[in-house]
mmCIF file of C-alpha atoms and ligand atoms in Angstrom:
data_model
loop_
_atom_site.group_PDB
_atom_site.id
_atom_site.type_symbol
_atom_site.label_atom_id
_atom_site.label_comp_id
_atom_site.label_asym_id
_atom_site.label_seq_id
_atom_site.Cartn_x
_atom_site.Cartn_y
_atom_site.Cartn_z
ATOM 1 C CA MET C 1 -0.062 0.077 -0.035
ATOM 2 C CA THR C 2 1.387 3.515 -1.005
ATOM 3 C CA TYR C 3 0.199 6.814 0.176
ATOM 4 C CA THR C 4 1.258 10.125 -1.188
ATOM 5 C CA LEU C 5 1.017 13.580 0.355
ATOM 6 C CA LYS C 6 2.348 17.085 -0.658
ATOM 7 C CA VAL C 7 4.172 19.512 1.593
ATOM 8 C CA ALA C 8 4.422 23.083 0.752
ATOM 9 C CA GLU C 9 2.487 22.240 -2.601
ATOM 10 C CA ARG C 10 5.813 21.025 -4.021
ATOM 11 C CA SER C 11 7.346 18.145 -2.254
ATOM 12 C CA ASP C 12 5.976 14.840 -2.496
ATOM 13 C CA ILE C 13 5.953 12.377 0.564
ATOM 14 C CA HIS C 14 5.417 8.614 -0.602
ATOM 15 C CA ILE C 15 5.014 5.891 2.130
ATOM 16 C CA GLY C 16 5.811 2.719 0.596
ATOM 17 C CA ARG C 17 8.251 0.608 -0.671
ATOM 18 C CA THR C 18 11.703 1.795 -1.955
ATOM 19 C CA GLU C 19 11.942 -0.182 -4.877
ATOM 20 C CA GLU C 20 8.553 -0.031 -6.334
ATOM 21 C CA LEU C 21 8.831 4.235 -5.700
ATOM 22 C CA LEU C 22 12.190 5.265 -6.426
ATOM 23 C CA PRO C 23 12.577 4.198 -10.289
ATOM 24 C CA SER C 24 9.808 6.225 -11.443
ATOM 25 C CA LEU C 25 10.694 9.501 -8.964
ATOM 26 C CA LEU C 26 14.555 9.722 -9.919
ATOM 27 C CA PRO C 27 15.034 12.160 -13.094
ATOM 28 C CA ASP C 28 16.930 10.926 -15.933
ATOM 29 C CA GLY C 29 20.796 11.863 -15.783
ATOM 30 C CA ARG C 30 23.504 11.594 -13.230
ATOM 31 C CA ILE C 31 22.256 10.706 -9.815
ATOM 32 C CA ILE C 32 24.900 10.827 -6.905
ATOM 33 C CA VAL C 33 23.826 9.522 -3.541
ATOM 34 C CA ILE C 34 25.170 10.658 0.042
ATOM 35 C CA THR C 35 24.637 7.948 2.574
ATOM 36 C CA ASP C 36 26.026 6.347 5.639
ATOM 37 C CA THR C 37 27.927 3.240 6.898
ATOM 38 C CA ASN C 38 24.910 1.928 8.484
ATOM 39 C CA ILE C 39 23.169 1.833 5.205
ATOM 40 C CA ASP C 40 26.074 0.281 3.688
ATOM 41 C CA ARG C 41 26.038 -2.479 6.354
ATOM 42 C CA TYR C 42 22.152 -3.010 6.688
ATOM 43 C CA GLN C 43 20.547 -1.834 3.491
ATOM 44 C CA HIS C 44 23.480 -2.291 0.935
ATOM 45 C CA PRO C 45 21.042 -3.275 -1.825
ATOM 46 C CA LEU C 46 19.803 0.223 -1.867
ATOM 47 C CA LEU C 47 23.157 1.308 -3.214
ATOM 48 C CA LYS C 48 23.647 -1.415 -5.599
ATOM 49 C CA ASP C 49 24.687 0.127 -8.890
ATOM 50 C CA ARG C 50 24.967 3.654 -7.581
ATOM 51 C CA GLU C 51 27.522 6.321 -7.485
ATOM 52 C CA TYR C 52 27.714 7.343 -3.861
ATOM 53 C CA ILE C 53 29.713 9.294 -1.262
ATOM 54 C CA MET C 54 29.775 7.589 2.386
ATOM 55 C CA ILE C 55 29.832 9.501 5.541
ATOM 56 C CA GLY C 56 30.052 8.408 9.084
ATOM 57 C CA THR C 57 27.339 8.193 11.582
ATOM 58 C CA GLY C 58 26.268 9.991 14.681
ATOM 59 C CA GLU C 59 25.201 13.715 15.670
ATOM 60 C CA SER C 60 29.253 14.468 15.916
ATOM 61 C CA ILE C 61 29.610 14.459 12.155
ATOM 62 C CA LYS C 62 26.748 16.712 11.259
ATOM 63 C CA THR C 63 29.154 19.727 10.790
ATOM 64 C CA LEU C 64 30.356 22.165 8.238
ATOM 65 C CA HIS C 65 33.426 19.947 8.273
ATOM 66 C CA THR C 66 31.471 17.239 6.849
ATOM 67 C CA VAL C 67 29.645 19.502 4.363
ATOM 68 C CA GLU C 68 33.089 20.576 3.059
ATOM 69 C CA MET C 69 34.273 17.133 2.433
ATOM 70 C CA ILE C 70 31.219 16.443 0.524
ATOM 71 C CA TYR C 71 31.664 19.589 -1.562
ATOM 72 C CA ARG C 72 35.453 18.564 -2.380
ATOM 73 C CA ARG C 73 34.143 15.156 -3.473
ATOM 74 C CA PHE C 74 31.460 16.675 -5.657
ATOM 75 C CA VAL C 75 34.099 18.942 -7.443
ATOM 76 C CA GLU C 76 36.534 15.917 -7.739
ATOM 77 C CA LEU C 77 33.454 13.815 -9.094
ATOM 78 C CA GLY C 78 32.573 16.645 -11.511
ATOM 79 C CA ILE C 79 29.012 16.889 -9.884
ATOM 80 C CA ASP C 80 27.103 20.173 -11.515
ATOM 81 C CA ARG C 81 23.615 21.358 -11.826
ATOM 82 C CA GLU C 82 22.442 18.642 -14.224
ATOM 83 C CA CYS C 83 22.857 15.976 -11.239
ATOM 84 C CA PHE C 84 20.319 15.102 -8.883
ATOM 85 C CA VAL C 85 21.484 14.333 -5.169
ATOM 86 C CA LEU C 86 19.754 11.472 -3.433
ATOM 87 C CA GLY C 87 20.159 11.111 0.225
ATOM 88 C CA ILE C 88 19.749 7.676 1.554
ATOM 89 C CA GLY C 89 19.532 7.269 5.413
ATOM 90 C CA GLY C 90 18.269 8.538 8.703
ATOM 91 C CA GLY C 91 17.811 12.341 9.689
ATOM 92 C CA ILE C 92 21.386 13.228 9.946
ATOM 93 C CA VAL C 93 22.153 12.166 6.290
ATOM 94 C CA THR C 94 18.850 13.933 4.843
ATOM 95 C CA ASP C 95 19.929 17.194 6.785
ATOM 96 C CA ILE C 96 23.484 17.250 5.419
ATOM 97 C CA THR C 97 22.063 15.836 1.851
ATOM 98 C CA GLY C 98 19.516 18.942 1.820
ATOM 99 C CA PHE C 99 22.089 21.481 2.909
ATOM 100 C CA VAL C 100 24.688 20.417 0.482
ATOM 101 C CA ALA C 101 22.310 19.995 -2.256
ATOM 102 C CA SER C 102 20.996 23.336 -1.439
ATOM 103 C CA THR C 103 24.133 25.393 -1.346
ATOM 104 C CA TYR C 104 26.832 23.446 -3.807
ATOM 105 C CA MET C 105 26.614 25.565 -6.955
ATOM 106 C CA ARG C 106 23.759 27.610 -5.616
ATOM 107 C CA GLY C 107 21.440 24.431 -5.544
ATOM 108 C CA LEU C 108 21.054 21.025 -7.053
ATOM 109 C CA ARG C 109 17.519 19.048 -7.119
ATOM 110 C CA PHE C 110 17.438 16.464 -4.354
ATOM 111 C CA GLY C 111 15.385 13.789 -2.884
ATOM 112 C CA PHE C 112 15.572 11.506 0.123
ATOM 113 C CA VAL C 113 15.123 7.878 0.911
ATOM 114 C CA SER C 114 14.279 8.060 4.556
ATOM 115 C CA THR C 115 15.401 4.697 6.467
ATOM 116 C CA THR C 116 14.947 5.700 10.331
ATOM 117 C CA LEU C 117 11.522 6.081 12.141
ATOM 118 C CA LEU C 118 12.768 9.424 13.338
ATOM 119 C CA GLY C 119 13.839 10.536 9.701
ATOM 120 C CA GLN C 120 10.410 9.496 8.269
ATOM 121 C CA VAL C 121 8.260 11.278 11.008
ATOM 122 C CA ASP C 122 10.290 14.339 11.143
ATOM 123 C CA ALA C 123 13.874 15.408 9.811
ATOM 124 C CA SER C 124 13.280 14.181 6.220
ATOM 125 C CA VAL C 125 9.907 15.845 5.950
ATOM 126 C CA GLY C 126 9.404 19.842 5.877
ATOM 127 C CA GLY C 127 12.481 21.345 4.050
ATOM 128 C CA LYS C 128 14.663 22.207 7.065
ATOM 129 C CA ASN C 129 18.421 21.238 6.052
ATOM 130 C CA GLY C 130 21.395 21.876 7.979
ATOM 131 C CA VAL C 131 24.368 21.273 10.316
ATOM 132 C CA ASN C 132 25.269 21.963 13.957
ATOM 133 C CA LEU C 133 27.575 24.356 15.134
ATOM 134 C CA ASP C 134 29.718 24.261 18.225
ATOM 135 C CA GLY C 135 27.474 21.623 19.513
ATOM 136 C CA TYR C 136 24.335 23.767 18.831
ATOM 137 C CA LYS C 137 21.907 21.948 16.806
ATOM 138 C CA ASN C 138 20.941 23.007 13.279
ATOM 139 C CA MET C 139 22.574 26.407 13.684
ATOM 140 C CA VAL C 140 23.306 26.712 10.040
ATOM 141 C CA GLY C 141 21.006 25.653 7.396
ATOM 142 C CA THR C 142 18.368 26.344 4.787
ATOM 143 C CA PHE C 143 14.538 25.822 4.282
ATOM 144 C CA ASN C 144 14.468 23.791 0.881
ATOM 145 C CA GLN C 145 11.914 21.467 -0.017
ATOM 146 C CA PRO C 146 13.354 18.150 -1.257
ATOM 147 C CA GLN C 147 11.584 17.065 -4.564
ATOM 148 C CA PHE C 148 10.209 13.695 -3.082
ATOM 149 C CA VAL C 149 10.961 11.726 0.140
ATOM 150 C CA ILE C 150 10.210 8.066 0.219
ATOM 151 C CA CYS C 151 9.335 6.715 3.707
ATOM 152 C CA ASP C 152 9.501 3.064 3.634
ATOM 153 C CA PRO C 153 8.324 1.156 6.827
ATOM 154 C CA THR C 154 9.888 -2.001 5.702
ATOM 155 C CA LEU C 155 13.446 -0.530 6.043
ATOM 156 C CA LEU C 156 12.850 -0.094 9.864
ATOM 157 C CA GLY C 157 13.160 -3.642 10.744
ATOM 158 C CA THR C 158 17.017 -3.528 10.844
ATOM 159 C CA LEU C 159 17.005 -0.542 13.377
ATOM 160 C CA PRO C 160 17.868 -1.191 16.834
ATOM 161 C CA GLU C 161 15.087 -0.736 19.403
ATOM 162 C CA ARG C 162 16.442 2.509 20.847
ATOM 163 C CA GLU C 163 16.611 3.827 17.597
ATOM 164 C CA PHE C 164 13.112 3.008 16.818
ATOM 165 C CA ARG C 165 11.837 4.227 20.286
ATOM 166 C CA SER C 166 13.457 7.594 19.383
ATOM 167 C CA GLY C 167 11.163 8.104 16.403
ATOM 168 C CA LEU C 168 8.138 7.240 18.481
ATOM 169 C CA ALA C 169 8.857 10.220 20.778
ATOM 170 C CA GLU C 170 8.427 12.412 17.524
ATOM 171 C CA ILE C 171 4.858 10.478 16.844
ATOM 172 C CA VAL C 172 3.707 11.018 20.410
ATOM 173 C CA LYS C 173 4.533 14.834 19.932
ATOM 174 C CA ALA C 174 2.604 14.982 16.877
ATOM 175 C CA GLY C 175 -0.299 13.539 18.530
ATOM 176 C CA VAL C 176 -0.136 15.787 21.440
ATOM 177 C CA ILE C 177 -0.097 19.011 19.497
ATOM 178 C CA ALA C 178 -2.539 18.054 16.963
ATOM 179 C CA ASP C 179 -3.846 14.709 16.561
ATOM 180 C CA ARG C 180 -5.923 13.109 19.285
ATOM 181 C CA SER C 181 -6.933 10.190 17.590
ATOM 182 C CA LEU C 182 -3.218 9.405 16.631
ATOM 183 C CA PHE C 183 -2.278 9.728 20.394
ATOM 184 C CA GLU C 184 -5.357 7.460 21.216
ATOM 185 C CA ARG C 185 -4.117 5.084 18.856
ATOM 186 C CA LEU C 186 -0.704 4.942 20.408
ATOM 187 C CA GLU C 187 -2.532 4.359 23.844
ATOM 188 C CA ASN C 188 -4.194 1.291 22.586
ATOM 189 C CA ASN C 189 -1.193 -0.320 21.034
ATOM 190 C CA SER C 190 2.080 -1.573 22.486
ATOM 191 C CA PHE C 191 5.937 -0.667 21.764
ATOM 192 C CA GLU C 192 5.793 -4.390 20.654
ATOM 193 C CA ALA C 193 2.952 -3.992 18.200
ATOM 194 C CA LEU C 194 4.181 -1.050 16.568
ATOM 195 C CA LEU C 195 7.342 -2.537 16.032
ATOM 196 C CA SER C 196 5.927 -5.820 14.615
ATOM 197 C CA ASP C 197 2.933 -4.709 12.713
ATOM 198 C CA HIS C 198 3.688 -3.006 9.649
ATOM 199 C CA LYS C 199 0.149 -1.916 8.673
ATOM 200 C CA LEU C 200 -0.329 -0.320 11.952
ATOM 201 C CA LEU C 201 3.268 1.268 11.839
ATOM 202 C CA GLY C 202 2.524 2.633 7.957
ATOM 203 C CA GLU C 203 -0.861 4.225 9.356
ATOM 204 C CA VAL C 204 0.789 5.774 12.374
ATOM 205 C CA ILE C 205 3.665 7.465 10.274
ATOM 206 C CA LEU C 206 1.173 8.497 7.921
ATOM 207 C CA ALA C 207 -0.684 10.158 10.549
ATOM 208 C CA ALA C 208 2.587 11.758 12.110
ATOM 209 C CA ILE C 209 3.279 13.070 8.592
ATOM 210 C CA LYS C 210 -0.123 14.447 7.920
ATOM 211 C CA VAL C 211 0.169 16.555 11.228
ATOM 212 C CA LYS C 212 3.618 17.874 9.940
ATOM 213 C CA ALA C 213 2.641 18.495 6.465
ATOM 214 C CA GLU C 214 -0.616 20.495 7.262
ATOM 215 C CA ILE C 215 1.236 22.785 9.693
ATOM 216 C CA VAL C 216 4.451 23.150 7.305
ATOM 217 C CA GLY C 217 1.833 23.929 4.554
ATOM 218 C CA ARG C 218 0.529 26.963 6.452
ATOM 219 C CA ASP C 219 3.926 28.125 7.917
ATOM 220 C CA GLU C 220 7.020 26.727 5.779
ATOM 221 C CA ARG C 221 9.700 29.079 7.393
ATOM 222 C CA GLU C 222 8.421 28.647 10.970
ATOM 223 C CA SER C 223 7.219 32.523 11.479
ATOM 224 C CA GLY C 224 4.123 31.155 13.706
ATOM 225 C CA GLU C 225 2.699 27.942 13.715
ATOM 226 C CA ARG C 226 5.626 25.573 12.757
ATOM 227 C CA ARG C 227 6.996 26.318 16.107
ATOM 228 C CA LYS C 228 4.399 23.836 17.438
ATOM 229 C CA LEU C 229 6.756 21.117 15.995
ATOM 230 C CA ASN C 230 8.965 22.402 18.641
ATOM 231 C CA LEU C 231 7.087 20.908 21.786
ATOM 232 C CA GLY C 232 9.621 19.396 24.037
ATOM 233 C CA HIS C 233 12.730 20.457 21.575
ATOM 234 C CA THR C 234 13.889 23.516 23.612
ATOM 235 C CA PHE C 235 14.748 21.210 26.466
ATOM 236 C CA ALA C 236 15.628 18.463 24.121
ATOM 237 C CA HIS C 237 18.229 20.497 22.404
ATOM 238 C CA ALA C 238 20.030 21.478 25.527
ATOM 239 C CA ILE C 239 19.671 17.862 26.702
ATOM 240 C CA GLU C 240 21.398 16.409 23.909
ATOM 241 C CA LYS C 241 24.234 19.184 23.930
ATOM 242 C CA LEU C 242 24.950 18.508 27.465
ATOM 243 C CA SER C 243 24.375 14.739 27.810
ATOM 244 C CA SER C 244 25.859 11.907 25.785
ATOM 245 C CA ARG C 245 23.272 9.621 27.654
ATOM 246 C CA MET C 246 20.338 10.627 25.435
ATOM 247 C CA ASN C 247 19.458 10.351 21.694
ATOM 248 C CA HIS C 248 17.299 12.868 20.191
ATOM 249 C CA GLY C 249 13.801 11.065 20.606
ATOM 250 C CA GLU C 250 14.774 10.272 24.316
ATOM 251 C CA ALA C 251 15.734 13.876 24.974
ATOM 252 C CA VAL C 252 12.410 15.083 23.151
ATOM 253 C CA ALA C 253 10.380 12.739 25.496
ATOM 254 C CA VAL C 254 11.941 14.161 28.316
ATOM 255 C CA GLY C 255 11.476 17.734 27.182
ATOM 256 C CA THR C 256 7.758 17.027 26.291
ATOM 257 C CA ILE C 257 7.228 16.135 30.012
ATOM 258 C CA LEU C 258 9.065 19.323 31.085
ATOM 259 C CA ALA C 259 6.691 21.184 28.859
ATOM 260 C CA ALA C 260 3.586 19.097 29.893
ATOM 261 C CA ARG C 261 4.534 19.981 33.614
ATOM 262 C CA ILE C 262 4.998 23.832 32.832
ATOM 263 C CA ALA C 263 1.434 23.772 31.090
ATOM 264 C CA LEU C 264 0.047 22.334 34.090
ATOM 265 C CA ARG C 265 1.410 24.788 36.396
ATOM 266 C CA LEU C 266 0.183 27.477 34.265
ATOM 267 C CA GLY C 267 -3.305 26.216 34.497
ATOM 268 C CA VAL C 268 -3.452 25.345 30.458
ATOM 269 C CA LEU C 269 -3.271 21.621 30.695
ATOM 270 C CA ALA C 270 -5.491 19.378 32.780
ATOM 271 C CA THR C 271 -3.857 16.863 35.233
ATOM 272 C CA SER C 272 -5.353 13.980 33.500
ATOM 273 C CA ASP C 273 -4.227 15.162 30.319
ATOM 274 C CA ALA C 274 -0.448 15.721 31.634
ATOM 275 C CA GLU C 275 -0.799 12.109 33.378
ATOM 276 C CA ARG C 276 -1.723 10.548 30.178
ATOM 277 C CA ILE C 277 1.320 12.103 28.327
ATOM 278 C CA GLU C 278 3.522 10.865 31.107
ATOM 279 C CA ARG C 279 1.741 7.222 30.761
ATOM 280 C CA MET C 280 2.198 7.083 27.096
ATOM 281 C CA LEU C 281 6.046 7.904 27.335
ATOM 282 C CA SER C 282 6.745 5.638 30.011
ATOM 283 C CA SER C 283 4.847 2.771 28.379
ATOM 284 C CA LEU C 284 6.740 3.306 25.379
ATOM 285 C CA GLY C 285 9.946 2.818 27.445
ATOM 286 C CA PHE C 286 11.176 6.486 27.835
ATOM 287 C CA SER C 287 13.264 7.384 30.773
ATOM 288 C CA LEU C 288 11.573 10.571 32.053
ATOM 289 C CA THR C 289 14.280 11.777 34.324
ATOM 290 C CA LEU C 290 16.373 15.013 33.660
ATOM 291 C CA PRO C 291 19.780 13.752 32.917
ATOM 292 C CA ILE C 292 21.539 16.893 33.982
ATOM 293 C CA GLU C 293 21.321 19.470 36.404
ATOM 294 C CA LEU C 294 18.399 21.892 36.002
ATOM 295 C CA GLU C 295 20.796 25.019 36.267
ATOM 296 C CA GLN C 296 22.774 23.633 33.337
ATOM 297 C CA LEU C 297 19.480 23.165 31.327
ATOM 298 C CA VAL C 298 18.481 26.733 31.727
ATOM 299 C CA THR C 299 21.734 28.334 30.725
ATOM 300 C CA ALA C 300 21.783 26.015 27.619
ATOM 301 C CA ILE C 301 18.188 27.000 26.763
ATOM 302 C CA SER C 302 19.036 30.450 26.784
ATOM 303 C CA LYS C 303 21.441 29.974 23.967
ATOM 304 C CA ASP C 304 18.854 27.885 21.758
ATOM 305 C CA LYS C 305 18.655 29.624 18.241
ATOM 306 C CA LYS C 306 15.226 29.794 18.705
ATOM 307 C CA SER C 307 15.572 32.113 21.632
ATOM 308 C CA ASP C 308 14.508 35.740 21.113
ATOM 309 C CA GLY C 309 16.690 38.112 23.244
ATOM 310 C CA ASN C 310 15.701 36.496 26.901
ATOM 311 C CA ALA C 311 12.468 35.435 25.608
ATOM 312 C CA LEU C 312 11.464 31.794 23.888
ATOM 313 C CA HIS C 313 8.514 30.902 21.730
ATOM 314 C CA PHE C 314 7.654 28.111 24.119
ATOM 315 C CA VAL C 315 5.085 25.255 23.068
ATOM 316 C CA LEU C 316 2.693 24.322 25.862
ATOM 317 C CA PRO C 317 0.354 21.447 25.615
ATOM 318 C CA THR C 318 -3.157 22.262 26.215
ATOM 319 C CA GLY C 319 -4.768 19.194 25.767
ATOM 320 C CA ILE C 320 -4.304 15.743 23.826
ATOM 321 C CA GLY C 321 -4.303 17.022 20.357
ATOM 322 C CA SER C 322 -3.914 20.861 20.918
ATOM 323 C CA CYS C 323 -1.222 23.115 22.179
ATOM 324 C CA GLU C 324 -0.372 26.954 22.338
ATOM 325 C CA ILE C 325 2.911 28.910 21.397
ATOM 326 C CA ARG C 326 3.360 31.643 24.332
ATOM 327 C CA LYS C 327 6.378 33.840 24.179
ATOM 328 C CA MET C 328 7.919 33.381 27.735
ATOM 329 C CA THR C 329 11.225 34.575 29.391
ATOM 330 C CA ILE C 330 14.027 32.146 30.206
ATOM 331 C CA ASP C 331 13.386 33.506 33.968
ATOM 332 C CA GLN C 332 9.805 32.334 33.929
ATOM 333 C CA ILE C 333 10.610 29.194 32.352
ATOM 334 C CA THR C 334 13.364 28.538 34.902
ATOM 335 C CA GLN C 335 10.830 29.405 37.673
ATOM 336 C CA LEU C 336 8.293 27.242 36.574
ATOM 337 C CA CYS C 337 10.941 24.548 36.387
ATOM 338 C CA LEU C 338 12.054 25.146 39.833
ATOM 339 C CA ALA C 339 8.508 25.314 41.056
ATOM 340 C CA GLU C 340 7.575 21.690 39.544
ATOM 341 C CA LYS C 341 10.768 20.060 40.495
ATOM 342 C CA CYS C 342 11.585 19.219 36.872
HETATM 343 N N1 LIG E 401 11.546 19.539 13.448
HETATM 344 C C1 LIG E 401 10.788 20.356 13.467
HETATM 345 C C2 LIG E 401 10.596 21.011 12.171
HETATM 346 O O1 LIG E 401 10.555 20.639 11.093
HETATM 347 O O2 LIG E 401 9.918 22.167 12.158
#
């Protein structure tokens, strides 16, 4: 079964099998693939008969240094504007590929085969491309939509459970901010069911992508509503920067809980809904304990690129399937965190 939806009127997101979809999506002419060593190891058939550049894995390689290395390889290989760049991999590969393709020779066409759950439901969709700078997440980048993204649930079988769980945090986020029935579906299915039932997983992926596609369609460059997609991320980016113990989704889960507690404290979220969010993330196996000191957390969030002077556009869940964006100072957030013993 294949589903297709559009983001920002020009990027097609396809949920289905890569081998069925990719041939008709690739243009004629030279295709250069950017991929990583995990794909080489676990999904090598995707690279068969392709010209590719391989990068390493892990957040630490998402830098301008890696970008520069790829530009140099492009020059050596004679890549020009006629070529199409295909990123095959998780969020790190697609973020880097989108950035390289958007900037090399002022822009080449590009598309993605997204191979992780986190990539499929968040990173590869929506046209944000970029790299980290001095450990601060996504400080350098572009808004530029890929021509297509293939989200292939059958590729997720080789993911380690921890990596799979990381993607679920973004699906929970989509449910909390805008899709109550998605959240309820997650409540009614276990981690094991999501892992093993491809039909269920495909439908849940589709629902999460729909949430993102609709929001990005209304606010592509994040001047308003797109900020909702950052629920939990202000805290998560700081946690990821300061603690090597948590991956992105794990940090988003903790960040979502902190945001829910702040919303509770402000009286915009009912206790029963805050408990549902907490129960859901616990039942999926997330640790919800802050892995760093609160003081470290608040210092780091003040440096988040989304801060505006001493204020942040903070996303507060207001129910299951609804949220609001509130401009809050770092001091307010700190006081609320302290009051709640986050
Ligand atoms: N990951 C949040 C966004 O794409 O806006």
